PDB file of C-alpha atoms in Angstrom:
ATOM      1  CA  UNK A   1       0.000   0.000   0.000  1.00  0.00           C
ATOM      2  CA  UNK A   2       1.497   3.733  -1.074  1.00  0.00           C
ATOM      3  CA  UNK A   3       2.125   5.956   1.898  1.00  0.00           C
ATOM      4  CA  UNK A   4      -0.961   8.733   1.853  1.00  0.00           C
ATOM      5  CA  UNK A   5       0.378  12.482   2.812  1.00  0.00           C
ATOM      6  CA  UNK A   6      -1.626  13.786   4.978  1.00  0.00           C
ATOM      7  CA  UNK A   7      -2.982  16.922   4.982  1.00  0.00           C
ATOM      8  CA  UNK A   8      -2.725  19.932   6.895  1.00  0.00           C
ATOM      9  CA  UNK A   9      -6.533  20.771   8.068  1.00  0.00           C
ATOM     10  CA  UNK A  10      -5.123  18.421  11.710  1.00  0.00           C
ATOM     11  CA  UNK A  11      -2.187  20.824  12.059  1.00  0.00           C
ATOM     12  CA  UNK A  12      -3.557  23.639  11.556  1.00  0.00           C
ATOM     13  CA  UNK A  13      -6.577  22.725  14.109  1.00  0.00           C
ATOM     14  CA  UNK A  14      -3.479  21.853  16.400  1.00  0.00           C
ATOM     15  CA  UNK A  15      -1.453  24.924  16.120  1.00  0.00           C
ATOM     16  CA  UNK A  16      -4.722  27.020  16.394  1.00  0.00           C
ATOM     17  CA  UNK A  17      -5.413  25.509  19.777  1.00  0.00           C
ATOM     18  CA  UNK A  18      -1.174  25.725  20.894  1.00  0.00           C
ATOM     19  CA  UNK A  19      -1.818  29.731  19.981  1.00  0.00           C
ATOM     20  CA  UNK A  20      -4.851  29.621  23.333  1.00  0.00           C
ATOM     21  CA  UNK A  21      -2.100  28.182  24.948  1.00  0.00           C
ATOM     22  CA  UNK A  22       0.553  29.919  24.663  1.00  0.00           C
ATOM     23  CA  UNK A  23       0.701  31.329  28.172  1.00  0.00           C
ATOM     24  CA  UNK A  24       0.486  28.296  29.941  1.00  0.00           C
ATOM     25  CA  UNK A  25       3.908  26.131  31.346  1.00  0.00           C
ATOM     26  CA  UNK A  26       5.000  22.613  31.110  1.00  0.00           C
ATOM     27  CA  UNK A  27       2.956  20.182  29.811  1.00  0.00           C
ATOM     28  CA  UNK A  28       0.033  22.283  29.440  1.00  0.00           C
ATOM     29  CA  UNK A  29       2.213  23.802  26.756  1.00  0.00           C
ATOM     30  CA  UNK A  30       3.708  21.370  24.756  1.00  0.00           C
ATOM     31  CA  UNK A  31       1.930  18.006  23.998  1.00  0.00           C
ATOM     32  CA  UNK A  32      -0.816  18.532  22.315  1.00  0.00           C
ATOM     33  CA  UNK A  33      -3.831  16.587  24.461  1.00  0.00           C
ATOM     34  CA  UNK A  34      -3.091  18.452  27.434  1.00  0.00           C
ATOM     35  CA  UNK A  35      -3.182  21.298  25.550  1.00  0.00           C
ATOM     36  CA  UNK A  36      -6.232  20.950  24.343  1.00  0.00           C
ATOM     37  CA  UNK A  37      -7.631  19.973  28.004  1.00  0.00           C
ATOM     38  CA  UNK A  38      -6.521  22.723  29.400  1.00  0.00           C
ATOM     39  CA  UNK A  39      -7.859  25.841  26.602  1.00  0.00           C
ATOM     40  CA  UNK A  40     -11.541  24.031  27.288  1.00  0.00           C
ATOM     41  CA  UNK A  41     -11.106  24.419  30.636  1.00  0.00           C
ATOM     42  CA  UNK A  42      -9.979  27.683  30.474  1.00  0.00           C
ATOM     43  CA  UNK A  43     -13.118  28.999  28.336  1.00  0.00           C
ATOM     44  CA  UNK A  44     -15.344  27.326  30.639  1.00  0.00           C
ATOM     45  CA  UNK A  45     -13.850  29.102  33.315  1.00  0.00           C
ATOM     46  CA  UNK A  46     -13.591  32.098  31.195  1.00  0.00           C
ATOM     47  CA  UNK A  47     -17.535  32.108  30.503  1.00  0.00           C
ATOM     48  CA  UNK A  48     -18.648  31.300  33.795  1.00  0.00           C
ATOM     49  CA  UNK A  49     -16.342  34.326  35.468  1.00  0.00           C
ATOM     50  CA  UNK A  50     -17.946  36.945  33.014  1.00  0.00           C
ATOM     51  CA  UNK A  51     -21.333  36.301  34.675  1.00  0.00           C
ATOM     52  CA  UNK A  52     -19.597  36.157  38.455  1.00  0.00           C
ATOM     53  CA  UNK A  53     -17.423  39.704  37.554  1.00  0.00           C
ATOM     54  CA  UNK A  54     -20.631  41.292  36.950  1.00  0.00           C
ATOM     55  CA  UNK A  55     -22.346  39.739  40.256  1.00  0.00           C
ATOM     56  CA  UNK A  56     -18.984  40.882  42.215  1.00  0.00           C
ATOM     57  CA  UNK A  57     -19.339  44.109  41.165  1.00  0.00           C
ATOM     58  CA  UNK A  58     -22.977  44.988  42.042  1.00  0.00           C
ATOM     59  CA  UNK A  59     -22.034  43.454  45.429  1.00  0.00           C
ATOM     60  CA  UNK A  60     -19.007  45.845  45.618  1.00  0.00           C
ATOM     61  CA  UNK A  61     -21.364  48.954  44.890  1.00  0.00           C
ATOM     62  CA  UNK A  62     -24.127  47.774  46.822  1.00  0.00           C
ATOM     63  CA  UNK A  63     -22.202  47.682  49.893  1.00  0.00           C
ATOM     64  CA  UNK A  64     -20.262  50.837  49.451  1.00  0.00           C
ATOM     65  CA  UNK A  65     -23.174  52.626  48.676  1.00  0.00           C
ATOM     66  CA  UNK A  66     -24.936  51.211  51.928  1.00  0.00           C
ATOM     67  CA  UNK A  67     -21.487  52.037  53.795  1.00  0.00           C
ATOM     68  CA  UNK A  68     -21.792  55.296  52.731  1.00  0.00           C
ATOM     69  CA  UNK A  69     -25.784  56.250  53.447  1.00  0.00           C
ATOM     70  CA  UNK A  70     -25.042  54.630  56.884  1.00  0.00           C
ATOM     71  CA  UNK A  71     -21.666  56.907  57.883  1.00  0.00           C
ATOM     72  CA  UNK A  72     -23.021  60.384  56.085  1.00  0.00           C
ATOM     73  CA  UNK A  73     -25.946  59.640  57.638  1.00  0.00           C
ATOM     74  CA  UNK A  74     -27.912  60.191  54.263  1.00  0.00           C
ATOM     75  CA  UNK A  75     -30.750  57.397  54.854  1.00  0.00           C
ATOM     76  CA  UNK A  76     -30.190  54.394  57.024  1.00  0.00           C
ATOM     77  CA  UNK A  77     -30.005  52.012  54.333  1.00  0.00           C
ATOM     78  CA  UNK A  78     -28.697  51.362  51.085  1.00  0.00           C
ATOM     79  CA  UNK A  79     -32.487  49.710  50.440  1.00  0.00           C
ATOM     80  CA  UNK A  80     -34.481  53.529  51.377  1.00  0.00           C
ATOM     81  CA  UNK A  81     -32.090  55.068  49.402  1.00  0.00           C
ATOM     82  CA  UNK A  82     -33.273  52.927  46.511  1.00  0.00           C
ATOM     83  CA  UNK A  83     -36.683  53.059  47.028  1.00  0.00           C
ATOM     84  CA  UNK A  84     -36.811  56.754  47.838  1.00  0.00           C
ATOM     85  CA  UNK A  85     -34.962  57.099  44.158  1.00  0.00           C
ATOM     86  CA  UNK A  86     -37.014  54.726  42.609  1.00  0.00           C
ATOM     87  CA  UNK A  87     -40.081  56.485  43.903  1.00  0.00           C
ATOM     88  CA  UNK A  88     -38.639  59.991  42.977  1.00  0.00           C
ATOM     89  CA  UNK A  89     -37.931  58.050  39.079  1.00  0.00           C
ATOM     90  CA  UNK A  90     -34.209  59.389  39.824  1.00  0.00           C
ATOM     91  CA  UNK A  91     -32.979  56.637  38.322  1.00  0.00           C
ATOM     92  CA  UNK A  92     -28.784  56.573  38.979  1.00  0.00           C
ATOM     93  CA  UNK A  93     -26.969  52.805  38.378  1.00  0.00           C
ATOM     94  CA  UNK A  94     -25.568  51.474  41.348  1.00  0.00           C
ATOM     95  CA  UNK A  95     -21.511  51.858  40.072  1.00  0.00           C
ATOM     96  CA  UNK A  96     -22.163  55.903  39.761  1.00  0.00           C
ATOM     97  CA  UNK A  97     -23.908  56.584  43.129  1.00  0.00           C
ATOM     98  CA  UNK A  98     -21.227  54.143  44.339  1.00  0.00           C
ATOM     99  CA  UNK A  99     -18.242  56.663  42.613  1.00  0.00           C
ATOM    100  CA  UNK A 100     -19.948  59.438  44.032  1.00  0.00           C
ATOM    101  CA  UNK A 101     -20.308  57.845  47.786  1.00  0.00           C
ATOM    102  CA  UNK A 102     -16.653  56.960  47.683  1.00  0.00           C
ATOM    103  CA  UNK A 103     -14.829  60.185  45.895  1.00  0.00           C
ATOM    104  CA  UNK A 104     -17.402  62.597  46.713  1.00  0.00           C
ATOM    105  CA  UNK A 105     -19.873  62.386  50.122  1.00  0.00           C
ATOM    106  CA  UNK A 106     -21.550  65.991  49.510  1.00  0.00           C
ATOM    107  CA  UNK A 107     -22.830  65.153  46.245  1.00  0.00           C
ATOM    108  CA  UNK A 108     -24.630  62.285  47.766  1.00  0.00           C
ATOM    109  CA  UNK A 109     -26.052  64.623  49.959  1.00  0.00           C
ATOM    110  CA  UNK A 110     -27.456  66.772  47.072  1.00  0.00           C
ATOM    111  CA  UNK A 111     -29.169  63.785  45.422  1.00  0.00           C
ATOM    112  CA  UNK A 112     -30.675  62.674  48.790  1.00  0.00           C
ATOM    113  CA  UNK A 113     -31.592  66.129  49.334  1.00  0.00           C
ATOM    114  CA  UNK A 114     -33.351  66.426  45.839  1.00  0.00           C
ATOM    115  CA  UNK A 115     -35.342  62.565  46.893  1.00  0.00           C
ATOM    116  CA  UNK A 116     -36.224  62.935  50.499  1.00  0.00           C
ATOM    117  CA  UNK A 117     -40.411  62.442  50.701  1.00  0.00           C
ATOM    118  CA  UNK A 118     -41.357  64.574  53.664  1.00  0.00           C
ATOM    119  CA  UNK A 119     -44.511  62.333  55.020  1.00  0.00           C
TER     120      UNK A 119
END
C-alpha cells in the first residue's frame, strides 16, 4: 500500500489551539492533548467568570453605597435610598452613586436632598 500524505486541516486545528495556549507552562504547553484539556477548561472558566465579575461588582457597589448612606448619615439604608430614588424616578446605576459615595460624600447629599419624601 502507497504511503498517503496527509494533509494539513489536523495541524492547523493543532497549532490554532497551541496559539490559546501559549501562556500556559510545562505540559500544558507542549503536547498537544493536554493542551487541548486545558484551553476548554480555560473557556469554561472564562464564561462562567464573566457572569460572576458582573455579580462581584454589584455586590461591591451595593455595599459601598450602603457604607456610605449609613456613615453620612444620608438614609439608614442602602435599600431607602433605593426606594426613595425609585419612587422619585431618579434613576442613577448602582456603580455611579457608588463613585460618588466613595470620591465625593456631599454630592450624595445633594441627590438625597433632591429625593427625600417629607410624610
Amino acid at each position: 500500500m502507497t504511503r498517503v500524505p496527509r494533509g494539513y486541516i489536523a495541524r492547523r486545528r493543532r497549532t490554532k489551539m497551541r496559539s490559546f495556549a501559549s501562556n500556559f507552562r510545562g505540559a500544558h504547553l507542549r503536547l498537544n492533548r493536554m493542551i487541548t484539556q486545558q484551553v476548554k477548561r480555560a473557556f469554561v472558566s472564562s464564561h462562567r467568570d464573566r457572569g460572576r465579575q458582573k455579580r462581584d461588582f454589584r455586590r461591591l457597589w451595593i455595599t459601598r453605597i450602603n457604607a456610605a448612606t449609613r456613615i453620612y448619615k444620608v438614609f439608614d439604608s442602602y435599600s431607602k435610598l433605593t426606594h426613595n430614588l425609585y419612587k422619585k424616578k431618579l434613576i442613577l446605576n448602582r456603580k455611579m452613586l457608588a463613585q460618588v459615595a466613595v470620591s465625593n460624600p456631599n454630592n450624595l447629599y445633594t441627590i438625597s436632598n433632591k429625593i427625600k419624601i417629607i410624610n
